[in-house]
Structure formats: C-alpha cells, structure tokens
XYZ file of C-alpha atoms in Angstrom:
660
model
C 40.101 -16.749 1.139
C 36.538 -16.360 -0.181
C 35.318 -19.221 -2.389
C 34.072 -19.084 -6.137
C 30.662 -19.833 -6.892
C 28.606 -19.325 -9.796
C 25.838 -16.756 -9.769
C 22.545 -18.437 -8.372
C 24.200 -21.084 -6.569
C 25.562 -19.621 -3.512
C 24.458 -20.484 -0.107
C 22.454 -17.801 2.082
C 21.362 -17.902 5.618
C 18.209 -15.769 4.512
C 15.714 -18.444 4.221
C 12.180 -18.024 2.502
C 10.845 -18.731 5.818
C 12.669 -15.606 7.403
C 11.714 -13.506 4.346
C 7.994 -14.545 5.071
C 8.333 -13.597 8.697
C 8.886 -10.035 7.262
C 5.813 -10.198 4.832
C 3.888 -7.045 5.593
C 4.669 -3.959 7.983
C 3.493 -2.112 10.832
C 0.603 0.352 10.097
C -2.058 2.773 11.683
C -0.090 4.314 14.744
C -1.810 6.158 17.139
C -1.390 7.284 20.913
C -3.968 6.138 23.685
C -3.031 7.985 26.892
C 0.633 8.003 27.082
C 0.730 4.507 25.127
C 1.743 4.077 21.272
C -0.577 1.372 19.706
C -0.366 0.002 16.056
C -1.180 -2.687 13.941
C 1.264 -5.141 12.577
C 1.301 -8.426 10.268
C 1.218 -11.988 11.634
C 2.125 -14.262 8.802
C 2.480 -17.281 11.229
C -0.813 -16.670 12.675
C -2.888 -16.967 9.129
C -2.044 -13.765 7.984
C -4.124 -11.806 10.563
C -3.313 -8.124 11.904
C -2.673 -7.845 15.337
C -3.292 -4.518 17.535
C -0.217 -3.956 19.586
C 0.537 -1.600 22.428
C 3.739 -0.082 23.923
C 3.495 0.818 27.292
C 5.118 3.669 29.256
C 7.872 1.380 30.536
C 8.733 0.184 26.834
C 7.162 -3.354 27.277
C 4.843 -4.417 24.117
C 1.658 -6.474 24.375
C -1.142 -7.576 22.229
C -4.262 -5.308 22.789
C -6.402 -8.529 21.397
C -5.499 -12.278 21.192
C -5.849 -14.641 18.383
C -8.465 -14.999 16.321
C -9.025 -11.154 16.465
C -8.029 -9.462 13.068
C -7.829 -5.749 13.353
C -8.438 -5.216 9.477
C -11.115 -3.585 7.351
C -12.340 -4.342 3.888
C -13.897 -0.859 2.794
C -13.044 -0.298 -0.882
C -11.369 -3.769 -0.429
C -7.792 -2.245 0.351
C -9.294 -0.894 3.658
C -7.632 1.787 5.827
C -7.492 3.035 9.416
C -9.297 0.177 11.089
C -9.432 1.339 14.886
C -9.574 4.177 17.066
C -8.588 4.458 20.810
C -9.098 6.668 23.886
C -9.074 7.027 27.613
C -12.427 7.007 29.146
C -12.601 9.824 31.403
C -15.049 8.139 33.775
C -13.096 4.809 33.758
C -9.668 6.054 33.317
C -8.818 2.922 31.030
C -8.526 2.576 27.156
C -11.228 1.936 25.287
C -10.677 0.628 21.434
C -13.027 0.547 18.607
C -11.933 -1.656 15.624
C -13.099 -3.400 12.441
C -12.885 -7.290 12.736
C -11.870 -8.487 9.292
C -13.826 -12.214 9.159
C -17.377 -10.257 9.723
C -16.248 -6.644 9.236
C -18.506 -5.493 12.322
C -17.256 -2.609 14.508
C -16.574 -3.948 18.071
C -15.729 -1.897 21.281
C -13.045 -3.433 23.727
C -11.637 -2.206 27.030
C -8.466 -4.075 27.274
C -7.516 -3.261 31.001
C -11.213 -4.725 31.819
C -12.553 -8.038 32.017
C -14.673 -9.478 29.287
C -14.747 -9.931 25.607
C -15.009 -7.140 22.871
C -18.683 -6.125 22.363
C -20.120 -5.605 18.869
C -21.487 -2.473 17.955
C -22.823 -2.625 14.517
C -25.248 -5.169 12.920
C -24.092 -8.337 11.156
C -23.733 -8.056 7.662
C -26.043 -9.028 5.107
C -26.693 -8.602 1.521
C -23.508 -8.810 -0.962
C -20.874 -8.271 1.814
C -23.552 -6.120 3.993
C -21.959 -3.380 6.139
C -18.143 -2.504 6.520
C -16.568 0.305 8.569
C -13.394 2.359 8.615
C -11.446 5.295 9.377
C -13.263 5.671 12.936
C -12.687 8.512 15.410
C -14.157 8.324 18.611
C -16.064 11.621 19.275
C -14.499 13.295 22.656
C -17.995 14.708 23.794
C -20.594 12.154 22.692
C -20.827 8.352 23.086
C -20.257 7.744 19.081
C -17.640 6.452 16.921
C -17.941 8.470 13.633
C -16.654 6.895 10.758
C -17.304 5.696 6.930
C -19.832 3.237 6.510
C -19.862 0.971 3.254
C -23.327 -0.491 2.687
C -23.879 -2.909 0.045
C -27.556 -2.918 -1.407
C -27.205 -5.698 -3.880
C -25.289 -8.784 -4.963
C -22.796 -6.953 -7.579
C -19.731 -5.078 -6.504
C -21.222 -1.923 -7.845
C -24.579 -2.079 -5.584
C -22.575 -0.147 -3.014
C -23.296 3.042 -1.062
C -20.988 5.010 1.151
C -21.559 7.996 3.900
C -20.249 9.157 6.935
C -21.700 8.053 9.826
C -21.959 7.647 13.639
C -22.338 4.671 15.630
C -23.581 4.580 19.205
C -21.230 3.379 21.767
C -23.740 1.677 23.823
C -24.407 -1.447 21.606
C -27.669 -0.226 20.506
C -26.820 -0.394 16.733
C -25.700 -4.094 16.754
C -29.194 -5.509 16.441
C -30.866 -2.306 14.635
C -29.371 -0.539 11.566
C -31.621 2.241 12.474
C -29.601 3.177 15.350
C -26.621 4.187 12.916
C -26.883 8.178 12.005
C -25.888 9.364 9.199
C -24.255 12.382 8.821
C -23.993 12.585 5.164
C -25.883 11.670 2.187
C -24.397 9.471 -0.480
C -24.056 12.093 -3.167
C -20.530 10.862 -3.621
C -19.498 7.475 -4.344
C -16.371 7.571 -2.253
C -15.526 9.432 1.302
C -13.169 9.567 3.894
C -13.896 9.682 7.616
C -14.605 13.042 9.094
C -11.921 14.926 11.129
C -13.581 17.602 13.639
C -12.591 21.296 14.096
C -10.933 22.204 17.431
C -14.101 23.485 18.622
C -16.157 20.761 17.866
C -18.236 22.795 15.343
C -17.468 22.059 11.729
C -16.311 18.677 10.417
C -13.850 17.931 7.256
C -13.734 15.106 4.640
C -12.772 14.087 1.198
C -15.000 12.520 -1.291
C -14.683 11.729 -5.125
C -16.388 9.788 -7.954
C -16.462 7.319 -10.789
C -14.731 7.408 -13.053
C -11.715 9.207 -11.440
C -9.311 7.535 -8.698
C -8.459 9.711 -5.957
C -5.161 10.479 -7.479
C -6.828 11.820 -10.188
C -9.303 14.494 -8.517
C -11.024 14.525 -5.100
C -13.042 17.327 -3.283
C -12.538 18.467 0.026
C -15.885 18.580 1.844
C -16.636 20.394 4.865
C -20.138 20.754 7.289
C -21.441 22.079 10.390
C -21.990 19.574 13.348
C -25.665 19.379 14.678
C -26.808 18.025 17.945
C -28.564 14.775 16.469
C -28.970 15.253 12.541
C -26.547 15.166 9.729
C -23.975 17.856 8.763
C -25.508 21.136 7.600
C -24.150 23.763 5.251
C -22.001 20.897 3.440
C -20.099 22.300 0.674
C -16.773 21.622 -1.315
C -14.062 24.113 -0.204
C -11.234 22.890 -2.087
C -9.940 20.156 -4.872
C -11.648 19.415 -8.120
C -11.869 16.885 -11.022
C -8.223 17.538 -12.167
C -6.858 18.104 -8.445
C -6.016 15.410 -6.017
C -6.203 16.167 -2.702
C -5.186 13.167 -0.472
C -5.562 14.570 3.365
C -7.427 17.517 4.875
C -7.428 18.165 8.485
C -7.859 21.114 10.918
C -4.676 23.260 12.786
C -5.231 23.954 16.368
C -6.270 27.766 15.285
C -9.203 26.223 12.925
C -7.178 26.783 10.180
C -7.873 24.413 7.446
C -4.928 21.990 6.273
C -4.880 20.113 3.250
C -2.465 18.088 0.954
C -2.868 19.144 -2.760
C -1.343 18.320 -6.166
C -2.853 21.629 -8.157
C 0.629 23.163 -8.183
C 2.174 19.640 -10.105
C 3.450 18.005 -6.687
C 1.180 17.085 -3.626
C 2.010 19.995 -1.320
C 0.221 21.310 2.113
C -1.666 24.001 1.934
C -3.784 26.117 4.460
C -6.909 28.019 4.385
C -7.453 30.532 7.138
C -10.119 31.737 8.874
C -9.930 34.836 6.475
C -10.667 32.303 3.709
C -7.536 32.911 2.256
C -5.449 29.701 0.782
C -1.797 29.622 0.458
C 0.806 26.928 0.274
C 2.841 26.346 3.413
C 6.151 25.355 1.645
C 7.018 26.719 -1.728
C 9.767 26.343 -3.892
C 10.324 22.774 -3.463
C 9.698 20.200 -6.049
C 8.806 17.448 -4.150
C 5.777 15.183 -2.787
C 4.176 16.154 0.833
C 1.393 13.445 -0.254
C 0.916 10.136 -2.054
C -1.984 8.048 -3.562
C -5.199 7.490 -1.331
C -5.139 3.408 -1.744
C -6.287 3.410 1.771
C -9.011 5.278 3.640
C -7.362 7.338 6.344
C -3.934 7.618 5.542
C -1.750 10.342 7.054
C 1.226 12.537 5.356
C 1.227 15.271 8.076
C -0.032 15.603 11.767
C -0.578 18.891 13.133
C 1.241 19.345 16.736
C 0.250 21.208 20.076
C 2.794 23.868 19.033
C 1.162 24.795 16.004
C 3.881 23.156 13.842
C 3.171 20.521 11.655
C 4.846 17.109 11.198
C 5.114 16.245 7.378
C 6.284 13.081 5.369
C 7.711 14.414 2.219
C 10.326 14.176 -0.741
C 11.238 12.811 -4.328
C 11.714 9.097 -4.454
C 12.730 8.799 -1.187
C 10.770 10.198 1.646
C 11.724 11.891 5.097
C 9.881 12.772 8.305
C 10.168 16.666 8.788
C 8.729 19.349 11.007
C 7.101 22.230 9.190
C 6.864 25.783 10.401
C 3.873 27.009 8.904
C 4.882 30.566 9.339
C 8.018 30.356 7.800
C 7.862 27.466 5.739
C 11.030 25.937 6.815
C 11.081 22.047 7.381
C 13.518 20.743 9.835
C 14.249 16.917 9.024
C 14.313 14.178 11.686
C 17.737 12.465 11.930
C 18.276 8.809 11.109
C 18.974 6.418 8.445
C 15.172 5.958 7.137
C 14.366 6.501 3.421
C 10.692 5.913 3.432
C 8.151 6.870 5.685
C 4.749 5.153 5.463
C 1.832 7.387 5.219
C 0.690 6.885 8.875
C 1.466 9.544 11.855
C 0.379 10.349 15.252
C 1.347 13.178 17.506
C 1.108 13.788 21.565
C 2.952 16.567 23.259
C 6.397 17.030 21.667
C 6.178 13.389 20.503
C 5.777 11.945 16.542
C 5.290 8.709 15.972
C 5.410 7.074 12.604
C 6.355 3.929 10.619
C 9.511 3.841 8.553
C 12.319 1.934 6.913
C 15.685 1.991 5.498
C 17.882 0.052 3.087
C 19.317 -1.745 6.229
C 16.263 -2.069 8.142
C 12.735 -3.132 7.512
C 9.651 -1.181 8.652
C 9.828 -0.187 12.427
C 7.792 2.256 14.561
C 9.962 5.488 15.089
C 9.605 8.126 17.669
C 10.562 11.827 17.222
C 10.948 13.947 20.440
C 10.531 17.297 19.027
C 11.901 19.288 21.896
C 15.291 17.320 21.425
C 15.117 16.446 17.865
C 16.050 12.886 18.964
C 14.583 9.916 17.350
C 14.507 6.360 18.232
C 12.857 2.976 17.463
C 9.922 2.042 19.818
C 8.510 -0.728 18.369
C 8.115 -3.462 15.692
C 11.810 -4.028 15.138
C 12.957 -7.384 13.867
C 15.847 -9.431 15.554
C 16.405 -12.259 13.259
C 20.008 -12.677 13.880
C 20.895 -12.490 10.401
C 24.345 -10.488 9.709
C 23.805 -7.524 7.695
C 26.704 -8.214 5.583
C 24.508 -10.337 3.658
C 21.850 -7.751 2.963
C 21.973 -5.936 -0.543
C 23.351 -2.763 -1.198
C 21.068 -0.863 -3.640
C 22.112 1.559 -6.104
C 19.539 4.677 -6.976
C 19.727 4.895 -10.778
C 18.254 6.826 -13.424
C 18.157 5.571 -17.043
C 16.984 6.733 -20.327
C 14.318 5.307 -22.071
C 12.175 6.081 -25.343
C 11.790 9.731 -26.207
C 14.705 10.340 -23.878
C 12.682 9.921 -21.009
C 13.880 9.438 -17.258
C 13.439 6.247 -15.517
C 14.009 5.619 -11.601
C 15.213 2.349 -10.475
C 16.866 0.797 -7.289
C 19.123 -1.908 -8.533
C 20.307 -4.569 -6.119
C 23.652 -6.693 -7.515
C 24.135 -10.107 -6.031
C 25.831 -9.650 -2.914
C 27.140 -12.613 -0.304
C 30.285 -12.085 2.023
C 30.788 -15.919 1.445
C 31.020 -16.256 -2.485
C 32.474 -14.202 -5.558
C 31.830 -15.115 -8.949
C 33.821 -16.142 -11.556
C 35.547 -13.207 -13.601
C 34.258 -14.440 -16.896
C 30.474 -14.766 -15.924
C 27.789 -11.837 -15.529
C 24.692 -12.397 -13.193
C 21.248 -13.095 -13.787
C 18.567 -10.242 -13.184
C 15.161 -10.066 -12.199
C 13.558 -6.883 -12.978
C 10.466 -6.242 -10.473
C 7.442 -4.156 -11.494
C 5.410 -2.917 -8.575
C 1.792 -2.898 -8.084
C -0.606 -0.028 -8.356
C 0.339 0.880 -11.006
C -0.406 4.151 -9.235
C 2.305 3.463 -6.860
C 6.256 3.058 -6.345
C 8.825 0.705 -4.938
C 10.316 2.189 -1.925
C 14.337 2.292 -1.277
C 13.969 -0.182 1.810
C 15.190 -3.535 2.972
C 12.925 -6.390 1.707
C 14.329 -9.820 2.529
C 12.522 -10.946 -0.398
C 15.060 -9.065 -2.486
C 17.739 -10.267 -0.600
C 16.634 -13.738 -0.735
C 17.726 -13.464 -4.296
C 20.591 -11.222 -4.188
C 22.473 -13.246 -1.272
C 22.242 -16.255 -3.884
C 24.007 -14.780 -6.788
C 20.668 -13.213 -8.770
C 20.336 -9.504 -8.988
C 16.998 -7.575 -8.826
C 16.274 -4.066 -10.135
C 13.112 -2.128 -8.816
C 11.705 0.005 -11.865
C 9.750 2.822 -10.891
C 8.502 3.257 -14.122
C 6.421 6.166 -16.014
C 3.083 6.322 -14.007
C 4.866 5.848 -10.603
C 4.314 8.272 -7.203
C 7.035 10.158 -5.874
C 8.234 12.302 -8.499
C 5.463 14.428 -9.424
C 1.950 14.757 -11.412
C 3.773 14.854 -14.829
C 5.731 11.816 -14.252
C 2.283 10.244 -12.709
C 0.496 11.232 -16.067
C 2.818 9.790 -18.378
C 0.685 6.119 -18.026
C -2.496 8.059 -18.701
C -4.160 5.768 -21.712
C -0.487 4.042 -21.861
C -0.850 1.118 -19.559
C 0.834 -1.662 -21.273
C 3.086 0.584 -23.155
C 5.154 3.149 -21.098
C 5.514 0.808 -18.020
C 6.556 -2.147 -20.626
C 8.973 -0.005 -22.388
C 10.357 1.494 -18.989
C 11.206 -2.050 -17.601
C 12.728 -3.479 -20.852
C 15.099 -0.063 -21.007
C 16.173 -0.652 -17.757
C 16.789 -4.630 -18.382
C 18.470 -3.669 -21.507
C 20.498 -0.973 -20.099
C 21.904 -3.419 -17.705
C 23.045 -6.022 -20.324
C 24.746 -3.358 -22.350
C 26.662 -1.886 -19.701
C 27.811 -5.240 -18.413
C 26.021 -5.504 -15.065
C 23.708 -8.118 -16.085
C 23.594 -11.168 -18.230
C 21.470 -10.537 -21.432
C 20.520 -14.235 -21.610
C 19.286 -14.564 -17.973
C 16.926 -11.700 -17.667
C 13.504 -12.306 -16.106
C 10.421 -9.744 -15.199
C 8.210 -10.317 -12.079
C 5.304 -8.195 -10.549
C 2.489 -8.688 -8.529
C -1.264 -7.288 -9.240
C -0.491 -4.472 -11.812
C 3.027 -5.464 -11.878
C 1.559 -8.598 -12.799
C -0.027 -7.338 -15.825
C 3.277 -5.527 -16.558
C 5.603 -8.670 -16.494
C 2.943 -10.603 -18.495
C 2.538 -7.487 -21.148
C 6.252 -7.702 -21.127
C 6.576 -11.382 -22.117
C 4.470 -10.668 -24.893
C 5.710 -7.562 -26.166
C 9.513 -7.988 -26.242
C 11.762 -10.795 -26.528
C 14.128 -9.294 -23.473
C 12.991 -11.757 -20.954
C 13.740 -15.560 -20.426
C 10.892 -15.843 -18.044
C 8.678 -14.369 -16.188
C 6.710 -14.789 -12.463
C 3.314 -12.966 -12.317
C 1.441 -12.774 -8.997
C -2.159 -12.281 -8.966
C -2.217 -10.481 -12.323
C -4.556 -8.537 -14.404
C -5.087 -10.644 -17.707
C -7.967 -9.515 -19.518
C -8.952 -5.969 -19.753
C -12.222 -6.582 -21.408
C -13.662 -8.445 -18.491
C -11.517 -7.058 -15.632
C -14.151 -3.913 -15.167
C -17.058 -6.300 -14.527
C -14.996 -8.731 -12.233
C -13.300 -6.238 -10.138
C -14.486 -4.323 -7.144
C -16.150 -0.956 -7.141
C -13.004 1.043 -6.143
C -11.055 0.137 -9.234
C -14.053 -0.654 -11.613
C -13.234 2.785 -13.787
C -9.593 2.733 -13.312
C -8.735 1.397 -16.561
C -10.511 4.780 -18.048
C -7.650 6.523 -17.205
C -4.867 4.013 -17.828
C -6.425 2.865 -21.046
C -9.257 4.867 -22.138
C -13.236 4.422 -22.185
C -14.147 1.263 -23.181
C -16.659 2.303 -25.640
C -14.139 4.835 -27.142
C -11.053 2.505 -27.605
C -12.203 -1.253 -27.498
C -9.036 -2.025 -29.893
C -6.851 -1.120 -27.101
C -8.541 -3.100 -24.400
C -8.253 -6.094 -26.525
C -4.890 -5.738 -28.185
C -2.778 -4.866 -25.089
C -4.593 -7.503 -23.007
C -1.997 -10.433 -22.584
C -4.887 -12.624 -23.058
C -4.972 -11.424 -26.530
C -1.355 -11.997 -27.258
C -0.608 -15.473 -25.999
C 0.660 -16.623 -29.275
C 3.590 -14.163 -28.652
C 4.371 -15.387 -25.346
C 7.297 -17.947 -25.819
C 9.159 -17.722 -22.387
C 8.485 -19.859 -19.368
C 6.061 -18.373 -16.571
C 5.099 -18.837 -13.003
C 1.704 -17.939 -12.042
C 0.622 -17.206 -8.552
C -2.965 -16.778 -7.297
C -5.135 -16.470 -4.623
C -8.138 -18.137 -4.672
C -10.316 -15.325 -2.664
C -8.842 -12.548 -4.634
C -11.908 -10.112 -5.361
C -9.812 -7.400 -6.832
C -7.876 -9.875 -9.787
C -9.918 -12.943 -9.552
C -8.897 -16.322 -10.455
C -11.221 -16.260 -13.355
C -8.357 -13.976 -15.208
C -5.649 -16.795 -14.754
C -7.912 -19.535 -15.673
C -8.966 -18.184 -19.009
C -5.255 -17.023 -19.442
C -4.332 -20.538 -18.808
C -6.744 -21.860 -21.089
C -5.624 -19.743 -24.034
C -2.153 -20.722 -23.487
C -3.106 -24.714 -23.104
C -1.337 -26.471 -25.924
C 0.968 -24.008 -27.161
C 3.909 -25.476 -25.788
C 5.305 -22.644 -23.403
C 6.545 -24.353 -20.219
C 4.716 -22.803 -17.076
C 3.495 -23.442 -13.577
C 0.272 -22.250 -12.065
C 0.108 -22.174 -8.185
C -3.250 -21.393 -6.424
C -3.876 -20.752 -2.751
C -6.951 -21.205 -1.114
C -7.779 -18.553 1.829
C -5.742 -15.938 -0.120
C -6.651 -12.664 -1.535
C -5.078 -9.814 -3.322
C -1.609 -10.021 -1.809
C -0.255 -13.252 0.093
C -0.389 -13.002 3.905
C -0.179 -16.178 5.153
C 3.676 -17.592 6.043
C 3.202 -21.101 4.487
C 1.878 -19.056 1.033
C 4.684 -16.922 1.260
C 7.251 -19.779 1.564
C 6.018 -21.584 -1.550
C 5.506 -18.536 -3.614
C 8.972 -17.388 -2.925
C 10.688 -21.059 -3.037
C 8.565 -21.542 -6.642
C 9.778 -18.179 -7.852
C 13.570 -19.123 -7.284
C 12.783 -22.815 -8.640
C 11.637 -21.004 -11.977
C 14.988 -19.234 -12.144
C 16.947 -22.440 -11.129
C 15.626 -24.330 -13.904
C 15.154 -21.508 -16.948
C 18.549 -19.900 -15.964
C 20.612 -23.321 -15.633
C 21.701 -22.967 -12.069
C 22.418 -25.893 -9.917
C 21.015 -25.952 -6.353
C 19.624 -28.840 -4.285
C 18.091 -26.745 -1.606
C 15.033 -25.300 -3.336
C 11.783 -27.626 -4.122
C 12.046 -28.265 -7.950
C 9.334 -26.562 -9.853
C 7.250 -28.598 -12.131
C 6.834 -26.808 -15.706
C 4.028 -28.118 -17.910
C 3.264 -27.338 -21.318
C-alpha cells in the first residue's frame, strides 16, 4: 500500500545535484568526415562547454580537454562557436573554435600532436574582438565568420562585419591580416553561406531598433579573389518581415525562412528569380527567434530534399520534398528539436528531447526512415516513474484570448496525498520574452513535482511557436499581457480544484524574472515568488545592458521618449510599495545582460518595508547559471522558499533565511 504524505513532503531520488547535472543541453551539431561533433555543457567543470566527437565505431571523446571552453560571446548570447573540416593534404580533422575566456579563434588538429594555435589577435578595447558562426572555406586557407569589434568602452561602441581570417595564424599578431568581406552598414549580421559554385554568399542583417524576430534582410554578394564582396544587395526580408535563416540549395536556388505570411515558412528563390513558399497551407512554424548567430531550422540534403524543423507549440523533424511540398516526419518520441541540424549523405543529425528524455543527439537515416540516439544521452539510474506527466492545456485569458501552457501535476509513485488537500503550484514564466517553454523533460521541474509541488509552464502572449499574431500580443504590452496570462492560468488551476489557491507561487528567469516580479506587484494571486537575474528597472536597463537588446524595449514597451510613464509605472522598482509577498532573488555577479545593479536598486527600495526576502549572488556566473554548485544552491534555495511560505515540513533542504 502506498503511504500517504502531505504535498511538498514527499521523498524523491531526484536531487538538486542530479538536476544540476542536466543543466544546459547539447548544441551546434556538425559532421567532420564520418564523425558527428557537437558541444555539450559541463556543469561540474566550471560550466564550460566541451566539444565532443562521435567516431564511426560509436565511441565518444572530447576534442579539447579542460579548460578549453568552446563558446562565443558575440551579441553576448553567442552562436555557432566552431567549424570543422577534413584537410585533404593531411587527412585528419581540423577544427576552428572560439575560446570563451579570451574570445580568440583557435585552430586545432586533434589527431596530431600539439596545442590549439591562435588565429586572431588578443582582444583590446572594451572587450576587443569576438568571432562567431565560422565556416572553413573549401578552397582557401581561410575561415569566414562574423567579427564583432568593440571600438570603445561602452556596450554600444561596436561594429559587426563578415570577415575572412587566414588559417596560417598570420592574423594572431596583426589585425590587418583579417579581410573584411562586408562593410559595417548594418548593426548585426550572421555568418556567410557560400553557394555551391562558390561564387556568391548569403547572410542576414538587421539594425536597431528592430530585433531579428521583428525584421531582417537577406543580403547577397559576389565573391572576389582577395577583396570584399561586390554587388551586395538585399534580396528578401524587410523592416516588418523576419527571416531567421538563409542558405543555398544544391541547384543554386536561395532558401530562406520568412514570417511574411504570419508564420515562419520556408521559401525558395529560383535561378529565374521567382520566389514561392515550399510548403503551403500549414499554420505552423518552420523557424524561430534568432537569439544566437547561426541557428539552423533547415538543412539542404544531397538528394535535393530539405530537412526541416517545424510545428506549432511542439516541433518535429521532417524531410521536405521541395517539388511537391510534402513533409515526412521522422519517427520517435521527441517533441522538441533544437535549432541545430547537420547533414551527411543520407544522414540528418539534430538535437531533440521529449517529456521522458532530456536533450540528446539524434540521427535520422533518410534511406531507411529510422532514427537513433547517437550522443549526449543521460544514464542517471533514476526510475522514469518519478518523472512528471505533462498536460498540454489551453486556457482562456482576458479578452477571451487563448493561453498555452504545460501543466505538471505532483507525481511520485511512493506517495499519495490526503484526499482533503490540494497541492501547491508554481507558475513558471519563461525568459525572452520572445521565446517559449518546450514540452520536454526538465529535471528542475521533476525536482519539485516528485516532492509534491506542481508546476505550470505558461507560454504567455508574446511566446514563439504559435505564429506572428500570437507573438505580437506582447508588443508594447510587456508587464501587462504576460502578467495577466500567468495569473489567468494560476487562477484557473485554483478554480478547477487542481491547485491550492493559498499556495500559489511564480518564478521566472531573465525576462521571466521581470514577469514574476511584475506579477507580485500587480496581482495578489501569489504567496511568493522566485526571481532569477531579472529586469527590474526599465528606465536604466537600456543603458546598462548589452548592445543586442539595448533597443528591445521599444517594441516591448514603446519608445522611451514617447511613453516615459510606462517605463516608470510598469517597472517593479517603481512598485515596491505594492509588493507584500516573500521573494527569493538570485543573481550572477558577472551578468552583463541583466546586471547586478538592477537587483541592488530594487533591494534598496525594498529595504525597511517588512517584506521577507532572500538575495543570493554568485561570483563567476553570468546570465544563466552554468556551474554545478550554483545550480544546486539555487534549486535548494527555491525549495527552501516554498517550504517556509507554504508551511511544508522537510528536514532535507537547507533552511532559507528570509530578511525583512
């Protein structure tokens, strides 16, 4: 007989350290020769990202040992940090990568003796030189990529161009050896993609105040022998059209993903100049928000078909026949495919997850239609019976608008709750805010649900995955629509008898931390909140944050000069007198996106108001925690908040001291 236990008190084999080991996911898959390569997080090694190779016999090895950290800081969120190729004259693999601590590009041949060799100069003024989205040129001893160059001490003193870096190391001590292939007419660019004949290049560009999901342009140029691109022109996109990826088909046609029709869809411009969508009549996304440079939602294949990531809310990997528009999906349990793809012959490699499995490297053989996991799978010796069972829900919010959410009820095979008790629930607001909460196994969620605390992830208005109209609901409504949608889900769960109305909490990270803080100020729905590296002061944030998002608020709130009252009135910093619920504030001291100064001003304004709270700041952490010890402390502190506020009795979690 299964014992009875109050919600929140259940024992669980899913500890904070196990959840921390799952922090992050594999990214940036590629094929080098016959091998599959990718980057993956190492929380136990200071949060570095390792480059991993899977050999044809199935064995996995690190390409680079500790402390090499394959990660770029371009636009702070980074992007594709490595490129690999097999050198014909040597026969072994060559990798070019960005090393996080110094942001230099390095070249390395892992099957030969020696250390990585720097290709680019040491960084200088204001962060100096950064590189991302590299491509090793097939016919030249160069790597083509994005160069981000800081020209002064401020975050806005920056230029970005497409550049060619010599592989002989001559630019390591001489910035002049780097060839700039474009001018800096655009504030932001992606890396170039070469046409099959090597004569043309395509890349994306956009400018302030637009974010890449607002409007981008597709640029093409002619490749020259030793100078910049010529004949540069915009061939698609615009100020009101978001293109998130562009590449070439094998026949020289231009492929790109545009949301001009209300959904990100794949389009083709043929040699005759005619443009047409390749897959019509499907109200779903074939792309997503370009938060990192070099993300890929499609991959042209050798037989003329195209591997595509597509879906509404959830995503699938499919093979698109561009002549018929038919999409055949790969079999398997996966509900979320990360925006990274690689192709090699009949093989397609991606990164996918499901409600029963974390992110893993998956291979599809298009000749047989079979899929298999080839890397990054976790073997944690945890019985899947402790994993939560998500419910895909659609709620109704103000103005009768739809709100998408994933509800994870408390679940533990070793305990049942008393019949007369309702469970506590935590509403999770995702970051972005132009992003979404995927339907996948997250052991941080399982950490709570297996202990008897429910979780509801809300894809509030403004989230991606549901078309541009849904995404645009948040335009000039940040702090209103997101707050209302999260509250509507929480109140509906309470009204239907799913959740205890007196034990509701809200938590969020980054933009979700803003939503959580704004919710504590604007509603009386929640008994407490957890705020991870949040935005709290709108007026100061554009000057404090990095260049990429420095004009983001113009679409989320409105231009500051036009609506200064909104910046003041919506900010949690200006509403501290309305916050009465306890909260936990978690912050990385190296965060340049939501800097610690935001938290410090907020705490100063809260001082003496009698609201119980705790503040934990972590040295060496930036925007998004990566180190195992930090992840463990943050998760246990969050549980400690709920134990105190919800009146839960546990002795296996460090007590959280709340100050007033």
